[in-house]
Amino acid sequence: MVYYNSKLTPYSRKLRSNMTEAESLVWSKIRRRQIDGIQFYRQRVISTFIVDFYAPTVKLVLEIDGSQHLEVEYLEQDKCRDAFLNNLGIMVLRFDNHQVMFQLGSVIDRIYDVIEDFGREKCHFRRS
């Protein structure tokens, strides 16, 4: 189980009720186990971070980035955050709002591909 800062829980609840349009679009495609039966959670606290979407069974985080994430300060923060999550064995997929709004099919296909790859690795690992 991954440590989380319980003081962030009220904030994550607030974020769940105030999703961006791009986050809402992604959520409409991944909620209720629509992708290979995988359960995703919205605005999940992991350690000291709140991630947009998290699927613990496949250790996958989805981040939907607004335009502010193109600024140098945010790019550095995202890089450190991704490295931290990667060290926990969690893969991070980042999509910007434009990708979600105009290429949603490609975004969902990429998520499917990563989940399929995870399944193949898991099956391969079990056979060894």
Short mmCIF file of C-alpha atoms in Angstrom, two decimals:
data_model
loop_
_atom_site.label_atom_id
_atom_site.label_comp_id
_atom_site.label_asym_id
_atom_site.label_seq_id
_atom_site.Cartn_x
_atom_site.Cartn_y
_atom_site.Cartn_z
CA MET A 1 0.00 0.00 0.00
CA VAL A 2 1.22 3.47 -0.87
CA TYR A 3 1.52 6.08 1.89
CA TYR A 4 -0.72 9.11 1.53
CA ASN A 5 -1.09 12.41 3.34
CA SER A 6 -4.60 12.29 4.84
CA LYS A 7 -4.60 16.09 5.16
CA LEU A 8 -4.97 16.23 1.36
CA THR A 9 -8.20 14.20 1.33
CA PRO A 10 -10.60 17.17 1.70
CA TYR A 11 -8.78 18.96 -1.11
CA SER A 12 -8.97 15.90 -3.37
CA ARG A 13 -12.73 15.72 -2.72
CA LYS A 14 -13.06 19.35 -3.77
CA LEU A 15 -11.08 18.65 -6.95
CA ARG A 16 -13.39 15.73 -7.79
CA SER A 17 -16.37 18.07 -7.79
CA ASN A 18 -14.55 20.69 -9.90
CA MET A 19 -13.02 18.72 -12.77
CA THR A 20 -11.92 20.50 -15.92
CA GLU A 21 -13.73 19.79 -19.18
CA ALA A 22 -10.82 17.65 -20.38
CA GLU A 23 -10.74 15.67 -17.11
CA SER A 24 -14.51 15.11 -17.36
CA LEU A 25 -14.13 13.78 -20.90
CA VAL A 26 -11.45 11.29 -19.87
CA TRP A 27 -13.46 10.30 -16.80
CA SER A 28 -16.49 9.56 -18.99
CA LYS A 29 -14.37 7.02 -20.91
CA ILE A 30 -12.57 5.31 -18.02
CA ARG A 31 -15.12 5.26 -15.19
CA ARG A 32 -17.07 2.15 -14.27
CA ARG A 33 -14.30 -0.17 -15.42
CA GLN A 34 -14.81 0.65 -19.12
CA ILE A 35 -11.20 -0.12 -20.02
CA ASP A 36 -10.46 -3.83 -19.64
CA GLY A 37 -12.35 -3.94 -16.33
CA ILE A 38 -9.76 -1.69 -14.67
CA GLN A 39 -10.97 0.53 -11.82
CA PHE A 40 -9.75 4.13 -11.97
CA TYR A 41 -10.09 6.61 -9.12
CA ARG A 42 -10.36 10.39 -9.57
CA GLN A 43 -8.16 12.90 -7.78
CA ARG A 44 -6.42 10.24 -5.71
CA VAL A 45 -3.90 11.09 -3.00
CA ILE A 46 -0.59 9.27 -3.43
CA SER A 47 2.03 10.24 -0.87
CA THR A 48 2.04 14.05 -0.90
CA PHE A 49 0.50 14.39 -4.37
CA ILE A 50 -3.01 14.40 -5.78
CA VAL A 51 -3.09 12.70 -9.17
CA ASP A 52 -5.90 13.19 -11.68
CA PHE A 53 -6.65 9.47 -12.15
CA TYR A 54 -5.14 6.34 -10.62
CA ALA A 55 -5.60 2.65 -11.40
CA PRO A 56 -3.85 0.77 -8.57
CA THR A 57 -4.21 -2.71 -10.09
CA VAL A 58 -2.05 -1.71 -13.05
CA LYS A 59 -0.08 1.00 -11.20
CA LEU A 60 -1.05 3.66 -13.72
CA VAL A 61 -1.55 7.38 -13.19
CA LEU A 62 -3.19 9.58 -15.81
CA GLU A 63 -2.48 13.30 -15.69
CA ILE A 64 -4.45 15.78 -17.77
CA ASP A 65 -2.33 18.92 -18.05
CA GLY A 66 -3.58 22.42 -18.67
CA SER A 67 -1.52 25.05 -20.47
CA GLN A 68 0.23 26.08 -17.23
CA HIS A 69 2.14 22.80 -17.37
CA LEU A 70 4.08 24.16 -20.35
CA GLU A 71 5.76 26.74 -18.11
CA VAL A 72 9.30 25.92 -16.99
CA GLU A 73 8.37 25.87 -13.29
CA TYR A 74 5.57 23.36 -13.85
CA LEU A 75 7.65 21.23 -16.20
CA GLU A 76 10.29 20.81 -13.47
CA GLN A 77 7.67 20.01 -10.83
CA ASP A 78 6.01 17.47 -13.12
CA LYS A 79 9.37 15.86 -13.88
CA CYS A 80 10.16 15.45 -10.15
CA ARG A 81 6.66 14.20 -9.39
CA ASP A 82 6.80 11.66 -12.23
CA ALA A 83 10.22 10.43 -11.04
CA PHE A 84 8.88 10.01 -7.50
CA LEU A 85 5.87 8.03 -8.72
CA ASN A 86 8.06 5.94 -11.05
CA ASN A 87 10.23 5.04 -8.05
CA LEU A 88 7.07 3.67 -6.42
CA GLY A 89 6.57 1.49 -9.49
CA ILE A 90 3.77 3.69 -10.83
CA MET A 91 3.74 4.66 -14.50
CA VAL A 92 2.56 8.17 -15.35
CA LEU A 93 0.86 9.01 -18.64
CA ARG A 94 0.49 12.71 -19.36
CA PHE A 95 -1.91 14.21 -21.86
CA ASP A 96 -2.53 17.89 -22.43
CA ASN A 97 -6.00 19.39 -22.68
CA HIS A 98 -5.67 19.83 -26.44
CA GLN A 99 -4.96 16.11 -26.96
CA VAL A 100 -7.99 15.19 -24.87
CA MET A 101 -10.33 17.68 -26.51
CA PHE A 102 -9.31 16.99 -30.12
CA GLN A 103 -7.76 13.50 -30.12
CA LEU A 104 -9.72 11.68 -27.42
CA GLY A 105 -9.75 8.42 -29.36
CA SER A 106 -5.95 8.41 -29.53
CA VAL A 107 -5.71 9.19 -25.81
CA ILE A 108 -7.99 6.27 -24.92
CA ASP A 109 -6.11 3.98 -27.35
CA ARG A 110 -2.84 4.86 -25.60
CA ILE A 111 -4.35 4.01 -22.22
CA TYR A 112 -5.57 0.66 -23.60
CA ASP A 113 -2.10 -0.06 -25.01
CA VAL A 114 -0.37 0.60 -21.69
CA ILE A 115 -2.84 -1.59 -19.81
CA GLU A 116 -2.40 -4.40 -22.36
CA ASP A 117 1.39 -4.13 -22.02
CA PHE A 118 1.04 -4.33 -18.23
CA GLY A 119 -1.04 -7.49 -18.60
CA ARG A 120 1.53 -9.07 -20.91
CA GLU A 121 4.39 -8.26 -18.53
CA LYS A 122 2.44 -9.61 -15.58
CA CYS A 123 1.64 -12.87 -17.41
CA HIS A 124 5.24 -13.18 -18.59
CA PHE A 125 6.51 -12.57 -15.06
CA ARG A 126 4.26 -15.30 -13.65
CA ARG A 127 5.54 -17.86 -16.15
CA SER A 128 9.18 -17.35 -15.18
#
